[in-house]
mmCIF file of C-alpha atoms in Angstrom:
data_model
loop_
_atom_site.group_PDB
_atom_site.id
_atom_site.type_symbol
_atom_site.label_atom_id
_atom_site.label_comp_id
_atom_site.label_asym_id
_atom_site.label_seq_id
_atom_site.Cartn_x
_atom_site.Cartn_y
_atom_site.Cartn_z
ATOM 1 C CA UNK A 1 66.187 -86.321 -36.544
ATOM 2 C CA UNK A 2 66.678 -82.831 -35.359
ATOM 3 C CA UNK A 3 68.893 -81.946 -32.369
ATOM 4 C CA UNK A 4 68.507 -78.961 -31.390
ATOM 5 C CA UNK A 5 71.193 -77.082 -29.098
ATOM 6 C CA UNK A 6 72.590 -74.058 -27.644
ATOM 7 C CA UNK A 7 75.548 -73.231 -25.934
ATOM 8 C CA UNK A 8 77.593 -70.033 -24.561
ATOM 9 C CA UNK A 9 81.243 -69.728 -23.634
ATOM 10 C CA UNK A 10 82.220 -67.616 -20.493
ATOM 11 C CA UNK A 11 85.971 -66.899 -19.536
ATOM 12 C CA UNK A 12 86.114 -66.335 -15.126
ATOM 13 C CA UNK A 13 87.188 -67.626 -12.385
ATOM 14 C CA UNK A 14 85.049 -70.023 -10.544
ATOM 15 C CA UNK A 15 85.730 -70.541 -6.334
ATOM 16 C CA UNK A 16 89.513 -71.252 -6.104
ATOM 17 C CA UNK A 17 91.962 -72.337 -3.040
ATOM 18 C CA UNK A 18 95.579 -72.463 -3.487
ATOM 19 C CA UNK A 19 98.527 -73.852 -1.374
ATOM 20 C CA UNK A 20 100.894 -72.095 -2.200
ATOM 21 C CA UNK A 21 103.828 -74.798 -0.362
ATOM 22 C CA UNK A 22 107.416 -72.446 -0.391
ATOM 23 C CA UNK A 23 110.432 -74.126 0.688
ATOM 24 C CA UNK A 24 112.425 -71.981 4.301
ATOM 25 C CA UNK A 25 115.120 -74.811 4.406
ATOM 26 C CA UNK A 26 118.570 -73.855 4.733
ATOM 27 C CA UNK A 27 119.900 -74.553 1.616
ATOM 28 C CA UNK A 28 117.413 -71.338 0.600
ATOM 29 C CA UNK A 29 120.340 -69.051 1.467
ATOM 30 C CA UNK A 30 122.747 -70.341 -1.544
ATOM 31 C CA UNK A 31 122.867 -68.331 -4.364
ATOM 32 C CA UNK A 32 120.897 -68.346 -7.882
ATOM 33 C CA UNK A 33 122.390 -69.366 -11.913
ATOM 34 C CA UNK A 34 121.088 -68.173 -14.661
ATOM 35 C CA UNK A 35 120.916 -70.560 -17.462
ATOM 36 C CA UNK A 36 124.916 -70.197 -18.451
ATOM 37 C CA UNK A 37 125.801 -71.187 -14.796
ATOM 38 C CA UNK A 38 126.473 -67.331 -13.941
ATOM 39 C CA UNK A 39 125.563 -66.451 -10.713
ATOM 40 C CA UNK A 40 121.995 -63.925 -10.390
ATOM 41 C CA UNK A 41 122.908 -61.645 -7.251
ATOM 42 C CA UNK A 42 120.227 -63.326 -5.559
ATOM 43 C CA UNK A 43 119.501 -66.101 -3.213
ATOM 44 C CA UNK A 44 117.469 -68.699 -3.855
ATOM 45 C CA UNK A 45 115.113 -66.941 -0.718
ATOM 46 C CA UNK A 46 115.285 -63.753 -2.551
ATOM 47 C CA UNK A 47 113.804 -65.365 -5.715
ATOM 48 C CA UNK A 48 111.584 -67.232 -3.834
ATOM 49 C CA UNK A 49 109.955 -63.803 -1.916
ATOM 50 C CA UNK A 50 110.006 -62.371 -5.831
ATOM 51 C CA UNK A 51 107.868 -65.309 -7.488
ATOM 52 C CA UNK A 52 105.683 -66.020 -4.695
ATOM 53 C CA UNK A 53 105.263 -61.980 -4.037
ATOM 54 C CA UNK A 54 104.368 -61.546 -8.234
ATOM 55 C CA UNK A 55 102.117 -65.026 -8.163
ATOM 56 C CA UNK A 56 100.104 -63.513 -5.164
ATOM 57 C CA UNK A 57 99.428 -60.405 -6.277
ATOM 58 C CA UNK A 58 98.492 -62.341 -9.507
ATOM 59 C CA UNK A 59 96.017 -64.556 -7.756
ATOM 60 C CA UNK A 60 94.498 -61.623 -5.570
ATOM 61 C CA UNK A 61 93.626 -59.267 -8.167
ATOM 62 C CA UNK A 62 90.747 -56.955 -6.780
ATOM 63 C CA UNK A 63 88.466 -58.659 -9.917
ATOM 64 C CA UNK A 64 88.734 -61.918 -8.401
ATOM 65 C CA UNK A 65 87.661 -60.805 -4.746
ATOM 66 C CA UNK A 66 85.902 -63.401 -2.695
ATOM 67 C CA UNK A 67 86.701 -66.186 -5.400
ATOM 68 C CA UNK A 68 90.282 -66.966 -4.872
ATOM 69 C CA UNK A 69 92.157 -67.835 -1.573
ATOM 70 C CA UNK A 70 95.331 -68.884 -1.128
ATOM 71 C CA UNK A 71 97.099 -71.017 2.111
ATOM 72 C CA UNK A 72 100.810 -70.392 2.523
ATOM 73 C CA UNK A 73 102.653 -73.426 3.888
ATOM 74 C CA UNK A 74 105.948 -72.843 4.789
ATOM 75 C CA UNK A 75 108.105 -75.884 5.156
ATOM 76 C CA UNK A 76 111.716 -76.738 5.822
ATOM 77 C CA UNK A 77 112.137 -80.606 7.559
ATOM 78 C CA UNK A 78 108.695 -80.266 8.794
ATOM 79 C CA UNK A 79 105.244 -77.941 9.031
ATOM 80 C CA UNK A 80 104.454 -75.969 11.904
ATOM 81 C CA UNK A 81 100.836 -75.786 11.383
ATOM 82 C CA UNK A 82 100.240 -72.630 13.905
ATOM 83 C CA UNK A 83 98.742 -72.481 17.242
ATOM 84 C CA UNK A 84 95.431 -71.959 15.397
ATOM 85 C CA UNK A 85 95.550 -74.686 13.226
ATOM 86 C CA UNK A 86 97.015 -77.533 16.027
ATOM 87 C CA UNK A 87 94.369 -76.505 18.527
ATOM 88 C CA UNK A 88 91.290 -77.175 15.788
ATOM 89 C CA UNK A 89 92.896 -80.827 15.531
ATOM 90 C CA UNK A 90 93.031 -83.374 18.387
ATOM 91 C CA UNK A 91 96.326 -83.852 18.878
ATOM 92 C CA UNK A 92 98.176 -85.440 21.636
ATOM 93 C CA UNK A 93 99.965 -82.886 22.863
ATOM 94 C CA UNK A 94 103.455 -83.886 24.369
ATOM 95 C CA UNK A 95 105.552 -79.842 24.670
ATOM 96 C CA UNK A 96 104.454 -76.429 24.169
ATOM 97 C CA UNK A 97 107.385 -75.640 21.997
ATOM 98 C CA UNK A 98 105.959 -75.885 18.798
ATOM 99 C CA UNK A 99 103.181 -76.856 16.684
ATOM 100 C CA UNK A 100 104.183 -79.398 14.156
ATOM 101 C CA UNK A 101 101.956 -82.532 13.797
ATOM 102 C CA UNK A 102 103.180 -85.926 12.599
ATOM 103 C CA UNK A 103 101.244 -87.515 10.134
ATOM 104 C CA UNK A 104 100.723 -91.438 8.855
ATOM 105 C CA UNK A 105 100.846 -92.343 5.039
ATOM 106 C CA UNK A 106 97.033 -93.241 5.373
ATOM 107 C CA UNK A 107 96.140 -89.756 6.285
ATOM 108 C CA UNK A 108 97.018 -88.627 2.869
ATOM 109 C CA UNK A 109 94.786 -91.002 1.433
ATOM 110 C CA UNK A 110 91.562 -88.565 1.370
ATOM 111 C CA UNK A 111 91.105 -84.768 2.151
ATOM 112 C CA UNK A 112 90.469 -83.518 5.063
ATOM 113 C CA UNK A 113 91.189 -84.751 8.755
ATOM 114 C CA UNK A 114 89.362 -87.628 10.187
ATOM 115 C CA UNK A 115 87.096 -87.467 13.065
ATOM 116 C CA UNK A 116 88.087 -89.273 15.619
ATOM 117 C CA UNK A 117 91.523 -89.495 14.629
ATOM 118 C CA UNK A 118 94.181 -88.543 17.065
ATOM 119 C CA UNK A 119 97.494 -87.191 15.614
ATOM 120 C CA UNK A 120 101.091 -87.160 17.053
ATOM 121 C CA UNK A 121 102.743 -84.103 17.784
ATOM 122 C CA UNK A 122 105.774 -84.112 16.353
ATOM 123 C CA UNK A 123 109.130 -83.534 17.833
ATOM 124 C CA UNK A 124 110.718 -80.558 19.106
ATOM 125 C CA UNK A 125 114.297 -80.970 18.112
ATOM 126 C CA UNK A 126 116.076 -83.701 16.180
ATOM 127 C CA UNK A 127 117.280 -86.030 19.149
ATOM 128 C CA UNK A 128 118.390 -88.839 16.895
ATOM 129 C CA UNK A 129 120.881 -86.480 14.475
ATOM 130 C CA UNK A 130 121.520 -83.790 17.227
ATOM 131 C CA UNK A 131 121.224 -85.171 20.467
ATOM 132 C CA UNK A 132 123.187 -82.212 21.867
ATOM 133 C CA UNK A 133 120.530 -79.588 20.384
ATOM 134 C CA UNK A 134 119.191 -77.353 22.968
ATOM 135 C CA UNK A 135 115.151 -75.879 22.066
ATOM 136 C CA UNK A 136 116.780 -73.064 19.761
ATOM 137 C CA UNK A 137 117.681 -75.844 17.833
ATOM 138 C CA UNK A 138 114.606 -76.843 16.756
ATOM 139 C CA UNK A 139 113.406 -79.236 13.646
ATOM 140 C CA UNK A 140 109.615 -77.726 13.810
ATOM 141 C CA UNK A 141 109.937 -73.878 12.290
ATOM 142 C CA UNK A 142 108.838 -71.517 15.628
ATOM 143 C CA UNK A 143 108.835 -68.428 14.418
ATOM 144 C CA UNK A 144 105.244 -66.766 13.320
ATOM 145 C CA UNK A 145 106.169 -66.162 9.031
ATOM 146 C CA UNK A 146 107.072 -70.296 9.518
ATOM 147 C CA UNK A 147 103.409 -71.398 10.361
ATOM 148 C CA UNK A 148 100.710 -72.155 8.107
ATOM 149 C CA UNK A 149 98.448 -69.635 6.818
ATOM 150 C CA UNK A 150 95.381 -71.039 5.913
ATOM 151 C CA UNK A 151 92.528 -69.906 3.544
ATOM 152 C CA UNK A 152 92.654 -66.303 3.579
ATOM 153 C CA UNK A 153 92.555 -63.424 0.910
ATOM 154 C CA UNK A 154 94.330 -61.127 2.816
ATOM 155 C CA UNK A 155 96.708 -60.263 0.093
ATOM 156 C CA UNK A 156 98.520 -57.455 2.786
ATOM 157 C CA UNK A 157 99.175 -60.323 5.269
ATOM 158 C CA UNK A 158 100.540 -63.065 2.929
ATOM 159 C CA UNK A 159 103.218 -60.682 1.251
ATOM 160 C CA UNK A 160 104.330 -59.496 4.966
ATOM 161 C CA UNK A 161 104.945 -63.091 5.782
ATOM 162 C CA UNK A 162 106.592 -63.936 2.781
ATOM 163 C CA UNK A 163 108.795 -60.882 3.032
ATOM 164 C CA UNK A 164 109.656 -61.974 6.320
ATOM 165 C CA UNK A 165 110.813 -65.271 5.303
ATOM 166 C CA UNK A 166 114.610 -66.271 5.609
ATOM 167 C CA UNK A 167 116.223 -69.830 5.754
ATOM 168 C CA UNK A 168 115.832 -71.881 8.941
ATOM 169 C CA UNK A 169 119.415 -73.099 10.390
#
């Protein structure tokens, strides 16, 4: 019994998406060790905008065009998912203040958003910890290089954001 085969290896990159999830929280502002415990001369921000800055101009090489994308998802204590982003979702919409969304342990069950499915905006400030915050005090990240980038290849406008990063308060 004969069986008869061929085969044929190709090296490339197939269609690829990448969150690329980078940490703004306040502790970013501390400083870096090498691995004797000696201090870098850079923040832990700094080396953050240097390894994400290298890994996307990695990802977006000019060979790879219209293969890879990559989402940039800032975080500190929660997402701000962008004006863009929230209005695409049905949310129930309690401030104009900011666009983070609350989310429950089902939802991260499966991909995706459900239809159908209404999601809680999430708060503002931190009443329950900070009850004497004002609105520039706030929990959800407000400033444009804290919301979510999604899906793009612009390679120019994810290294601007990232550049423009710094830790929230």
């Amino acid at each position: 019994l004969n069986a008869g085969a061929t085969s044929i290896a190709t090296q490339g990159v197939g269609n690829v998406e990448i969150s690329l999830v980078l940490d703004i929280s306040g502790s970013m502002r501390h400083p870096t060790y090498d691995a004797d415990g000696n201090q870098t001369g850079l923040t832990k921000m700094e080396a953050l905008q240097e390894a994400a800055t290298t890994f996307v101009n990695t990802a977006l090489q000019d060979s790879n065009a219209d293969r890879v994308s990559i989402s940039l998802v800032p975080y500190s204590q929660h997402v701000n998912a962008g004006p863009d982003l929230f209005g695409r979702m049905n949310v129930n919409q309690k401030h104009s203040f900011s666009h983070c969304v609350d989310f429950a342990d089902a939802d991260f069950s499966q991909p995706g958003f459900t239809s159908g499915t209404t999601y809680e905006q999430g708060q503002h400030i931190d009443t329950w910890t900070n009850w004497t915050a004002n609105l520039q005090d706030p929990v959800c990240p407000t400033r444009p290089f804290e919301r979510v980038t999604a899906v793009t290849q612009d390679r120019d406008a994810l290294l601007t954001q990232i550049s423009q990063m710094e830790p929230t308060t």
